Tab-separated table of C-alpha atoms in Angstrom:
chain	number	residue	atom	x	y	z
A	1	UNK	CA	66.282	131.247	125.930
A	2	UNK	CA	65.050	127.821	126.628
A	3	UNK	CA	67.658	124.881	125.686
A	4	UNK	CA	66.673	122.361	122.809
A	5	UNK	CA	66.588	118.682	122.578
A	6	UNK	CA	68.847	117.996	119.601
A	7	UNK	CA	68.679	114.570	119.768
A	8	UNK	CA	65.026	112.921	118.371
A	9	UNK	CA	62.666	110.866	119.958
A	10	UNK	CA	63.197	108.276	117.952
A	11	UNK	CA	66.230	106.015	117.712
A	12	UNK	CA	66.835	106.418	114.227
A	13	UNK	CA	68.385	109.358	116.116
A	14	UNK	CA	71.336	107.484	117.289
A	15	UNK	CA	72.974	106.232	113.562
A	16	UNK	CA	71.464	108.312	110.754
A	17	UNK	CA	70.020	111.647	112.294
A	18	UNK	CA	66.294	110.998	111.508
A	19	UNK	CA	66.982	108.564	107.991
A	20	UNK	CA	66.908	104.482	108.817
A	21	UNK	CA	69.877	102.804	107.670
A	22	UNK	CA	69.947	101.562	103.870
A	23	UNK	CA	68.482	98.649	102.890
A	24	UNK	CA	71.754	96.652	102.587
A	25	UNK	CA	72.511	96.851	106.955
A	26	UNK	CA	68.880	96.174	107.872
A	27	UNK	CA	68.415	92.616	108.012
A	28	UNK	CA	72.202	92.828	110.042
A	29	UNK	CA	70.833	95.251	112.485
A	30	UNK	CA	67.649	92.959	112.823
A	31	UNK	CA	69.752	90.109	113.706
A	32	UNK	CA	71.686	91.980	116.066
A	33	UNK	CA	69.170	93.724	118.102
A	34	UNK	CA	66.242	91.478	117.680
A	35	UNK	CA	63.834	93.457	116.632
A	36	UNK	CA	61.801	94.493	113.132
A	37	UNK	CA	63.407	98.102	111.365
A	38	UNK	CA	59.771	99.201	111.995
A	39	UNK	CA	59.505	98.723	115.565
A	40	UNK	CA	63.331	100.059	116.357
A	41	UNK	CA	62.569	103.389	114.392
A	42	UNK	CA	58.927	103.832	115.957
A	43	UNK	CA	58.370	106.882	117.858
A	44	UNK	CA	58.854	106.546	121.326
A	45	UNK	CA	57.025	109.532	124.019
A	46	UNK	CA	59.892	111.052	126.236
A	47	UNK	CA	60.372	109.317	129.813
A	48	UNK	CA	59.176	106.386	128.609
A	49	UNK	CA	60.022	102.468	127.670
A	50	UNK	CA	59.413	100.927	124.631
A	51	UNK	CA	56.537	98.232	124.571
A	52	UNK	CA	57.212	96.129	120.956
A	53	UNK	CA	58.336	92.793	121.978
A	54	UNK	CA	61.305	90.976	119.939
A	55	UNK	CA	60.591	89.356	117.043
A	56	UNK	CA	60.090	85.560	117.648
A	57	UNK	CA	63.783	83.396	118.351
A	58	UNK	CA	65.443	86.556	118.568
A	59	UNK	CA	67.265	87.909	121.882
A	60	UNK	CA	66.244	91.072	123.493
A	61	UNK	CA	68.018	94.446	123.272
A	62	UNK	CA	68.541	93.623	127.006
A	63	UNK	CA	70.037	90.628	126.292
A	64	UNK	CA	72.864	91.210	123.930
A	65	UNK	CA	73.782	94.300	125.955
A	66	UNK	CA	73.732	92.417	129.601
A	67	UNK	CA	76.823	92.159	131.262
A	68	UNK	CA	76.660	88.333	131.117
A	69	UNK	CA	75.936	88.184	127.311
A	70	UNK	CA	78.053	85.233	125.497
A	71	UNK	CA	81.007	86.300	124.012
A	72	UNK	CA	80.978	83.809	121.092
A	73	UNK	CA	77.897	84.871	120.053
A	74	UNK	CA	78.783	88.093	120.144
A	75	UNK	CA	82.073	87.217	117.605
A	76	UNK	CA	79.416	85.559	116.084
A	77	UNK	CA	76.873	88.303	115.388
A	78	UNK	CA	79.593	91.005	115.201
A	79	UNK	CA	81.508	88.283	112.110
A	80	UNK	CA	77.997	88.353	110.509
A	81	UNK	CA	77.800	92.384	110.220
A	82	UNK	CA	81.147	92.464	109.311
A	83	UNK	CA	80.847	90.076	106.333
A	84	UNK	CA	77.565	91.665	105.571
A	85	UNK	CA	79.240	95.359	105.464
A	86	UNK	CA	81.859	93.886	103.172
A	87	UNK	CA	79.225	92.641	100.360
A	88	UNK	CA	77.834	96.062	100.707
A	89	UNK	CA	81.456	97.929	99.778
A	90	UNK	CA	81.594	95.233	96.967
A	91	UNK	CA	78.661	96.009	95.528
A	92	UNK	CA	78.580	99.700	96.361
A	93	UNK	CA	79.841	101.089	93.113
A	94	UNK	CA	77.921	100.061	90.150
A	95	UNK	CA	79.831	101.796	87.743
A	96	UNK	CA	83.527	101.763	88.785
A	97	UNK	CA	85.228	100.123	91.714
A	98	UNK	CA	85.939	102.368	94.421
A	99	UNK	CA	89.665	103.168	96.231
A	100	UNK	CA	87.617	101.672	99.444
A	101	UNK	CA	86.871	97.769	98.192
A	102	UNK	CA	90.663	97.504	96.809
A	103	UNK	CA	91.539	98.908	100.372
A	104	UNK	CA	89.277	96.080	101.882
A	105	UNK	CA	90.749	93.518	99.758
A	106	UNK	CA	94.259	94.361	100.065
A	107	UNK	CA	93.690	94.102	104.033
A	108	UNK	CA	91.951	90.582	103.033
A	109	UNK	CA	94.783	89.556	100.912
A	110	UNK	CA	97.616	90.508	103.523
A	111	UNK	CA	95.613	88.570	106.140
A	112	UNK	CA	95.255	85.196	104.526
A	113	UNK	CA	98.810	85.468	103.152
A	114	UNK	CA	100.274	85.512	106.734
A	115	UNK	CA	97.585	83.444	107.911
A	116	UNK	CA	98.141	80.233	105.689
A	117	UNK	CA	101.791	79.325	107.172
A	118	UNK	CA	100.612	79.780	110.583
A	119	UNK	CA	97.174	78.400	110.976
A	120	UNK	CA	95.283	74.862	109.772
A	121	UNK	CA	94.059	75.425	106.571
A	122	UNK	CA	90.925	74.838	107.800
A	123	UNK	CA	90.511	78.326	109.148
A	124	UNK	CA	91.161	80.124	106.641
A	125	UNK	CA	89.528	78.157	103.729
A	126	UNK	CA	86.240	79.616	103.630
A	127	UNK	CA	88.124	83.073	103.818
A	128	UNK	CA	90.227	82.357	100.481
A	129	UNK	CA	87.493	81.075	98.587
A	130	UNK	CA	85.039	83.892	99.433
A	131	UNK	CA	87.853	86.764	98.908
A	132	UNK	CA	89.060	84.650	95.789
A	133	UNK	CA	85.702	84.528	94.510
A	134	UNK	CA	85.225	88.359	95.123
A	135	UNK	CA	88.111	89.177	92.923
A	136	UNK	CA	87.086	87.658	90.194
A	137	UNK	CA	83.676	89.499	90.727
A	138	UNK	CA	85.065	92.727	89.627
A	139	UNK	CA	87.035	91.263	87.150
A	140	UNK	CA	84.317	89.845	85.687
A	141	UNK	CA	82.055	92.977	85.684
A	142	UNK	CA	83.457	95.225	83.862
A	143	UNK	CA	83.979	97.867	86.096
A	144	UNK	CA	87.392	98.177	86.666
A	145	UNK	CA	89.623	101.072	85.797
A	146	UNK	CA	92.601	100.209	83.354
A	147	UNK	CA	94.713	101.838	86.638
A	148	UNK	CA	92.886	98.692	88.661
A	149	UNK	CA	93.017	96.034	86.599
A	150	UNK	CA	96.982	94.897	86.959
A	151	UNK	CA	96.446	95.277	90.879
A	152	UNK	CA	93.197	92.952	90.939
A	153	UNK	CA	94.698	90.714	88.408
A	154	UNK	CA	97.413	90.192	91.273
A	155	UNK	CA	95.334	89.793	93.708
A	156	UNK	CA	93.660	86.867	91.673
A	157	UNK	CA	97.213	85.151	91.052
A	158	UNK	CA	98.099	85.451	94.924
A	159	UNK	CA	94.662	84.129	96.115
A	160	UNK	CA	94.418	81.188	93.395
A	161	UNK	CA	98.281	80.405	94.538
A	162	UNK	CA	97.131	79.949	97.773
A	163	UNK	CA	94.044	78.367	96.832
A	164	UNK	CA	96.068	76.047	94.634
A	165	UNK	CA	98.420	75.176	97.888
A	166	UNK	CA	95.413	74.597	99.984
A	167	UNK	CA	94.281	71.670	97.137
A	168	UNK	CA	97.895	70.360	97.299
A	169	UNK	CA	98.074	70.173	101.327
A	170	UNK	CA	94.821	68.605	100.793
A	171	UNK	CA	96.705	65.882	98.754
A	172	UNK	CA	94.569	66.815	95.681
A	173	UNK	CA	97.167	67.506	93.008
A	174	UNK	CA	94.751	67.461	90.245
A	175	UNK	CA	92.603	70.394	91.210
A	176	UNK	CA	96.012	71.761	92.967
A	177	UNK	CA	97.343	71.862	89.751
A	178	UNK	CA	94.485	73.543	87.626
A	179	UNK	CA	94.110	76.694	90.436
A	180	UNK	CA	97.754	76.628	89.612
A	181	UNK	CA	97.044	77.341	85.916
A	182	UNK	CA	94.332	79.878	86.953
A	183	UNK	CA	96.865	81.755	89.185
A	184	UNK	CA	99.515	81.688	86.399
A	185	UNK	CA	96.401	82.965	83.983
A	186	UNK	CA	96.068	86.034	86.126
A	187	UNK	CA	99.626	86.628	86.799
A	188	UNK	CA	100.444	87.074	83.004
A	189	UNK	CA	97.233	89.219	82.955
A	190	UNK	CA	99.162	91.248	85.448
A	191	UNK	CA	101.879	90.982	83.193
A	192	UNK	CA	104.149	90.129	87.166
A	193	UNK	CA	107.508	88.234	86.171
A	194	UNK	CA	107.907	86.967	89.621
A	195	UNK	CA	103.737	85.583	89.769
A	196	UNK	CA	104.761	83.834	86.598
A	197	UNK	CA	107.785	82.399	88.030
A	198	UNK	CA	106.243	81.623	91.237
A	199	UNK	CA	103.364	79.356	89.529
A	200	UNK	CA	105.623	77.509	87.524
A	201	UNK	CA	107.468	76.941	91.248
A	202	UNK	CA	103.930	75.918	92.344
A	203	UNK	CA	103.704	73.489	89.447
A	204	UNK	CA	107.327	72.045	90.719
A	205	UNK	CA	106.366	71.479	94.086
A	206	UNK	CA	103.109	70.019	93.868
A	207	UNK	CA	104.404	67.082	91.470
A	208	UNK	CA	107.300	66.865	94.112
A	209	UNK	CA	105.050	65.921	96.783
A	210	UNK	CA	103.284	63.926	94.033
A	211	UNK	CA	106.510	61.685	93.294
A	212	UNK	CA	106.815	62.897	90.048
A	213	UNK	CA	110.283	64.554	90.123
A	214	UNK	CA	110.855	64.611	86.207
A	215	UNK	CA	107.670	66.895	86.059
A	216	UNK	CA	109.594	68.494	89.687
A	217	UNK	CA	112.452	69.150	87.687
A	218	UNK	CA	111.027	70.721	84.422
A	219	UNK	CA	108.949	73.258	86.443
A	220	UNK	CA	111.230	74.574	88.333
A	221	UNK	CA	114.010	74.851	85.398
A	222	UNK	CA	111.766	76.825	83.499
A	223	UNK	CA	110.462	78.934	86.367
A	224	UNK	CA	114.419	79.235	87.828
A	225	UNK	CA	114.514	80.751	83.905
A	226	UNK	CA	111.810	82.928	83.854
A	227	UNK	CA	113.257	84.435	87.512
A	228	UNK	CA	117.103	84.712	86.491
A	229	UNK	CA	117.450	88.306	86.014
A	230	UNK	CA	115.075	88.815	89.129
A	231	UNK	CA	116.939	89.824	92.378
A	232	UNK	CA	114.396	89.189	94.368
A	233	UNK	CA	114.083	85.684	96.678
A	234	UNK	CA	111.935	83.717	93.906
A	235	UNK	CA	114.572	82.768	91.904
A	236	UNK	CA	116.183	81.530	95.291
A	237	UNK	CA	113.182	79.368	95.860
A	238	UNK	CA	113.185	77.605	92.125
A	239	UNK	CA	117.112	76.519	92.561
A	240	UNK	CA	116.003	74.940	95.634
A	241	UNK	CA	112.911	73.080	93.853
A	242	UNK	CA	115.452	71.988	91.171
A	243	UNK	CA	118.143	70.992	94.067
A	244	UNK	CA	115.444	68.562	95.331
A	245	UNK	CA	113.643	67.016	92.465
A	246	UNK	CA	117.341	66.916	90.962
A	247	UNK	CA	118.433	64.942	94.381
A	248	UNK	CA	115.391	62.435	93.910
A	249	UNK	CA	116.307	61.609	90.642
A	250	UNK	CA	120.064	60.823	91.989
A	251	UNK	CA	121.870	63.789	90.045
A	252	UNK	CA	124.351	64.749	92.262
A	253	UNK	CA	126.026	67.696	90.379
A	254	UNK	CA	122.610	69.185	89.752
A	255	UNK	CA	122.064	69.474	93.381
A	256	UNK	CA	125.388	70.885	94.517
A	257	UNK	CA	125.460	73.517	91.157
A	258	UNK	CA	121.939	74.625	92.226
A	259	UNK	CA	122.218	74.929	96.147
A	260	UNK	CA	125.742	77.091	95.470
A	261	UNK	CA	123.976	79.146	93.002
A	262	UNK	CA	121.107	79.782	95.753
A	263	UNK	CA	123.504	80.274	98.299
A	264	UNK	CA	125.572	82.863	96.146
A	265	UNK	CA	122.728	84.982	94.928
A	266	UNK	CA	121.774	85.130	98.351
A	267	UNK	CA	123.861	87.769	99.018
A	268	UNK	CA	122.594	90.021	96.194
A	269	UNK	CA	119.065	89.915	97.638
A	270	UNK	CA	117.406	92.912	96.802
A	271	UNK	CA	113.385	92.371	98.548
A	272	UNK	CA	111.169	92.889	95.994
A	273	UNK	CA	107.012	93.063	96.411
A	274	UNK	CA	106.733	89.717	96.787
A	275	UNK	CA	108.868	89.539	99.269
A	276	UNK	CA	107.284	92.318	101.145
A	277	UNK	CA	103.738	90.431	100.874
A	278	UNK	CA	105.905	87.848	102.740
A	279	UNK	CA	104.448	84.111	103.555
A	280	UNK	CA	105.086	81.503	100.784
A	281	UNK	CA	105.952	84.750	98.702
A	282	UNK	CA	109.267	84.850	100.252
A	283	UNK	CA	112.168	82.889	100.650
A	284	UNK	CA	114.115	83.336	103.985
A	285	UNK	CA	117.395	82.140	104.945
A	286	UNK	CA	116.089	79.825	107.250
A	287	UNK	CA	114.126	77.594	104.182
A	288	UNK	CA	116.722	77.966	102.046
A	289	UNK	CA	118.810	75.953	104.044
A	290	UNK	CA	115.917	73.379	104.801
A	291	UNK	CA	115.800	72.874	101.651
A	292	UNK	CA	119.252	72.372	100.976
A	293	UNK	CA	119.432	70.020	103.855
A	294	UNK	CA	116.225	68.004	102.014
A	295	UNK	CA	118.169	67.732	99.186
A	296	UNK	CA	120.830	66.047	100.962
A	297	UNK	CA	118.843	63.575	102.947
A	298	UNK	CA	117.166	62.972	99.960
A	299	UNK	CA	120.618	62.087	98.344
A	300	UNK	CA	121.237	59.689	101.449
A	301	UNK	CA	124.043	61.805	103.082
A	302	UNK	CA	124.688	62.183	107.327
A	303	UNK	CA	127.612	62.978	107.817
A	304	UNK	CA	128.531	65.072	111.257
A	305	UNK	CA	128.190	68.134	108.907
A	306	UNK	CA	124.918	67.821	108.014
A	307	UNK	CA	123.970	66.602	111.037
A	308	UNK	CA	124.877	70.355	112.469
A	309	UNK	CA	123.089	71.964	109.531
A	310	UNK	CA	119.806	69.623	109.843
A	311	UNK	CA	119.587	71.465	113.472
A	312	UNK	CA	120.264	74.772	112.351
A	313	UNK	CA	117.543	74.231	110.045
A	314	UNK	CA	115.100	73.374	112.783
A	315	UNK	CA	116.205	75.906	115.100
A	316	UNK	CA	115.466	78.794	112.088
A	317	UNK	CA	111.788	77.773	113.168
A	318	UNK	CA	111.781	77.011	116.423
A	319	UNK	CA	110.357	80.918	117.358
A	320	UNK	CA	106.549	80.609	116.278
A	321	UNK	CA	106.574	84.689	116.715
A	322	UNK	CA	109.441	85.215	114.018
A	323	UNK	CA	107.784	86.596	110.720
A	324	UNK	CA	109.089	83.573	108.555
A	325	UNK	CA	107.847	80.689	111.142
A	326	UNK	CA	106.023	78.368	109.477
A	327	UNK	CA	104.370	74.905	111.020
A	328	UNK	CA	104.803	72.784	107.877
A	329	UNK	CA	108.648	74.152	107.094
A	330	UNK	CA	109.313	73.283	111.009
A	331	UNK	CA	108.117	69.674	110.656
A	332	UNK	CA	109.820	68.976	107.923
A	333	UNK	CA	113.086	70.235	108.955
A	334	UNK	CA	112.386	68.177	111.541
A	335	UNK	CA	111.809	64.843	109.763
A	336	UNK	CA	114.906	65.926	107.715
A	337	UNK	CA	117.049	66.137	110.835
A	338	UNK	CA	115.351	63.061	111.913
A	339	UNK	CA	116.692	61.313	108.433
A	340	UNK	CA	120.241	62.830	108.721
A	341	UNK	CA	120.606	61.273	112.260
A	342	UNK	CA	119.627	57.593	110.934
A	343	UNK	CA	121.812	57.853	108.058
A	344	UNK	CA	124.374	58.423	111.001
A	345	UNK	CA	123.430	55.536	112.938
A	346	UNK	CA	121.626	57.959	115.817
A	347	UNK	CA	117.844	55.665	116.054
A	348	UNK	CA	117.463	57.478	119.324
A	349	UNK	CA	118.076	61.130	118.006
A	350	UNK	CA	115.773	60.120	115.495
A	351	UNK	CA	112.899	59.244	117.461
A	352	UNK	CA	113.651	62.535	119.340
A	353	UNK	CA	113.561	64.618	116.083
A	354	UNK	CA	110.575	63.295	114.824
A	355	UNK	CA	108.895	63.141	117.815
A	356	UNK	CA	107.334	66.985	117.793
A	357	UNK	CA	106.140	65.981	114.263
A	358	UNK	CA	103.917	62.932	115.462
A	359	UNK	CA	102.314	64.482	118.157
A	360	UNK	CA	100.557	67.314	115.451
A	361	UNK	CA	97.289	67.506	116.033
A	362	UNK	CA	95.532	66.219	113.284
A	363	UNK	CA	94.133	69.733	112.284
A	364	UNK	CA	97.501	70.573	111.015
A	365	UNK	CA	98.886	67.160	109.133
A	366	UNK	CA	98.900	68.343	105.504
A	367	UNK	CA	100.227	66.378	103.218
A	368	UNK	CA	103.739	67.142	102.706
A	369	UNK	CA	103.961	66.736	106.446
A	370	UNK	CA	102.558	63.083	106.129
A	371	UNK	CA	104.855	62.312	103.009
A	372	UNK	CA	108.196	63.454	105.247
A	373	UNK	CA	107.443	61.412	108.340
A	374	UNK	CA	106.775	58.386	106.284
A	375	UNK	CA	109.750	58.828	104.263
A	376	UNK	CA	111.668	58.882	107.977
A	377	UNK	CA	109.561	55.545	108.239
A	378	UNK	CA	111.133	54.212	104.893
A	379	UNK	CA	114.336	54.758	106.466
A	380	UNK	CA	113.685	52.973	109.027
A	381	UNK	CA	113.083	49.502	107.242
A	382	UNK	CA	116.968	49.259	105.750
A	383	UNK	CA	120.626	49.520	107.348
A	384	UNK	CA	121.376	47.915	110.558
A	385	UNK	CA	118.896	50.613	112.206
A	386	UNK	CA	115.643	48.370	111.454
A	387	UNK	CA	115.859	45.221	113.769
A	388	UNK	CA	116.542	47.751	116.835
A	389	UNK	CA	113.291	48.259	119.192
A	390	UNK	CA	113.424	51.850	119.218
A	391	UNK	CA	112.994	51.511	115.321
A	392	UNK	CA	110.152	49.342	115.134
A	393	UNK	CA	108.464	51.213	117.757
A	394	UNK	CA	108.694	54.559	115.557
A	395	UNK	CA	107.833	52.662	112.587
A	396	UNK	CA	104.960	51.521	113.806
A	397	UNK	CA	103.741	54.727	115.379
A	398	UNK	CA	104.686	56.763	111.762
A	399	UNK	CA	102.260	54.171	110.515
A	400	UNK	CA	99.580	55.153	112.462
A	401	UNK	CA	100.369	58.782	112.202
A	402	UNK	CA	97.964	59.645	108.796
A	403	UNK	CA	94.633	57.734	110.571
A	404	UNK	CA	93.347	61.182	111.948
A	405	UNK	CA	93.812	63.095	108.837
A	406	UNK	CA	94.356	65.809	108.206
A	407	UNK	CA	94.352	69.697	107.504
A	408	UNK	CA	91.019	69.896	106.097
A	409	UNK	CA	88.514	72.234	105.934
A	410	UNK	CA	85.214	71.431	108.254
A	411	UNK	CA	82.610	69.432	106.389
């Protein structure tokens, strides 16, 4: 008996066994390969080449298969399928969401949660927006299952969090603020203690960085409330927002009652899912006691003791590869450290401290990076510290430090 062919003559063939592709991956196959869906799935006699030609400003088959092809445009082309595939899970179910688009945007939502503490917020911007804006999509559409809506209504609160701390590093407190709202919205939605708690941390830090510690203060009281039965690290994380807004507005015993507090319930962690999403959803050892040493600085202490803890602070993140390394905690244990060793009289460990901080490249100055190092520059003009050359030197480059700002997204 004489073998058979299976495979076609035509290269529908090769994806779909004789049925082109739907309508939602044609036009990313037509970018890809160059050519119209009516030329690729023309028959084509046995032995022979095809004769269409590509359509016009479009490479070749040829050409994106060659061994020399660019690899960037390859990422490129490949990033384009990829995004286009996605809008086509999104909008695959028209009656219900499926199991597979809350897969896709749980692997979304894990990305740009590890992402943000690691990378310039500039790569990851358009990212959270789109995947923020895709949650709300389904929520809007009314056609989630009861069973989904708590889990998308946390994935809204996580994404406008980070959203909300993308405004903030963008030294926008205003809109920083209202995503904050939004994120808290969708957090009691989800009916999630520790969301709610975490906003109201949100809230704490942004007028921190905003030099409004009274409004500091208030938020994180009432989120360090919300989170006191909680044994996850949240409730860790408002103490230390009260320690510092506390220490700005000079209340001593508020500090030291809040950082022993932290540091006790530390050892009744139990990780909850927050902590397990990780990022700026956890609290590690390691900025807990950057904090605490912020705090101090903050209250104008150096004393040999916290001179030793300011380092251990800024050796916690000196491994980029540990899971809690983050660039914006290490610079400003750093500037803290650099503070400490002024108030001890130590210009020249100073200027060594602070030095990793100043040579950021300008992709990653946010602005509570910019808001440290100039508070190191405050210190700089008092005590017998500020007619030495070393400190007018680093005073005058700390100056200059914000002129190629900063973390922003392109455009």
């Amino acid at each position: 008996m004489d073998s058979v062919d299976p495979a076609p003559k035509t290269i529908q063939g090769w994806f779909y066994e004789g049925r082109k592709p739907q309508r939602a991956f044609r036009p990313v196959i037509v970018e890809m390969l160059g050519y119209s869906i009516d030329d690729l799935w023309r028959d084509v006699p046995e032995g022979s080449s095809p004769s269409f030609v590509p359509l016009t400003g479009a490479s070749s088959t040829h050409s994106h298969t060659d061994a020399g092809v660019d690899l960037n445009e390859m990422k490129r082309t490949g990033a384009m399928a990829v995004r286009r595939a996605k809008e086509f899970l999104l909008g695959k179910d028209r009656e219900t969401v499926g199991e597979d688009t809350l897969g896709l945007l749980d692997d979304e939502v894990q990305h740009l949660v590890a992402a943000y503490p690691r990378e310039p917020l500039s790569l990851i911007w358009d990212d959270l927006l789109e995947t923020q804006d895709q949650v709300f999509r389904l929520l809007e559409g009314g056609r989630v299952r009861p069973s989904q809506l708590r889990d998308l209504n946390v994935k809204g609160a996580v994404l406008s969090f980070l959203v909300a701390k993308g405004f903030h590093d963008m030294e926008n407190p205003l809109q920083a603020m209202t995503m904050t709202r939004v994120a808290a919205a969708c957090a009691r939605d989800a009916e999630h203690t520790g969301l709610i708690a975490l906003t109201d941390g949100l809230k704490s830090l942004i007028a921190y960085w905003a030099d409004k510690p009274e409004d500091a203060y208030h938020y994180a009281d009432k989120g360090a409330a919300t989170a006191a039965d909680m044994r996850g690290t949240v409730g860790l994380w408002l103490l230390g927002l009260q320690a510092r807004a506390a220490a700005v507005l000079g209340d001593e015993e508020t500090v030291r009652i809040a950082n022993e507090t932290a540091a006790s319930r530390r050892e009744q962690v139990v990780h909850d899912d927050l902590d397990e999403l990780g990022g700026l959803f956890t609290y590690a050892p390691e900025k807990q006691l950057y904090y605490a040493v912020e705090a101090q600085t903050l209250l104008g202490h150096g004393n040999a003791r916290l001179v030793a803890q300011a380092e251990e602070a800024v050796h916690g993140f000196s491994d980029p590869t540990a899971p809690n390394w983050a660039f914006g905690d290490l610079a400003g244990a750093q500037c803290d450290l650099a503070l400490v060793r002024l108030f001890s009289g130590d210009v020249d460990g100073a200027c060594a401290a602070i030095r990793p901080v100043l040579d950021l490249p300008a992709s990653h100055r946010n602005n509570g990076i910019i808001v440290s190092a100039w508070r190191v520059r405050q210190a700089l003009m008092g005590g017998l510290t500020r007619t030495s050359v070393a400190a007018r030197d680093l005073r005058a480059e700390i100056e200059a430090f914000p002129t190629n700002r900063r973390a922003l997204p392109p455009g």
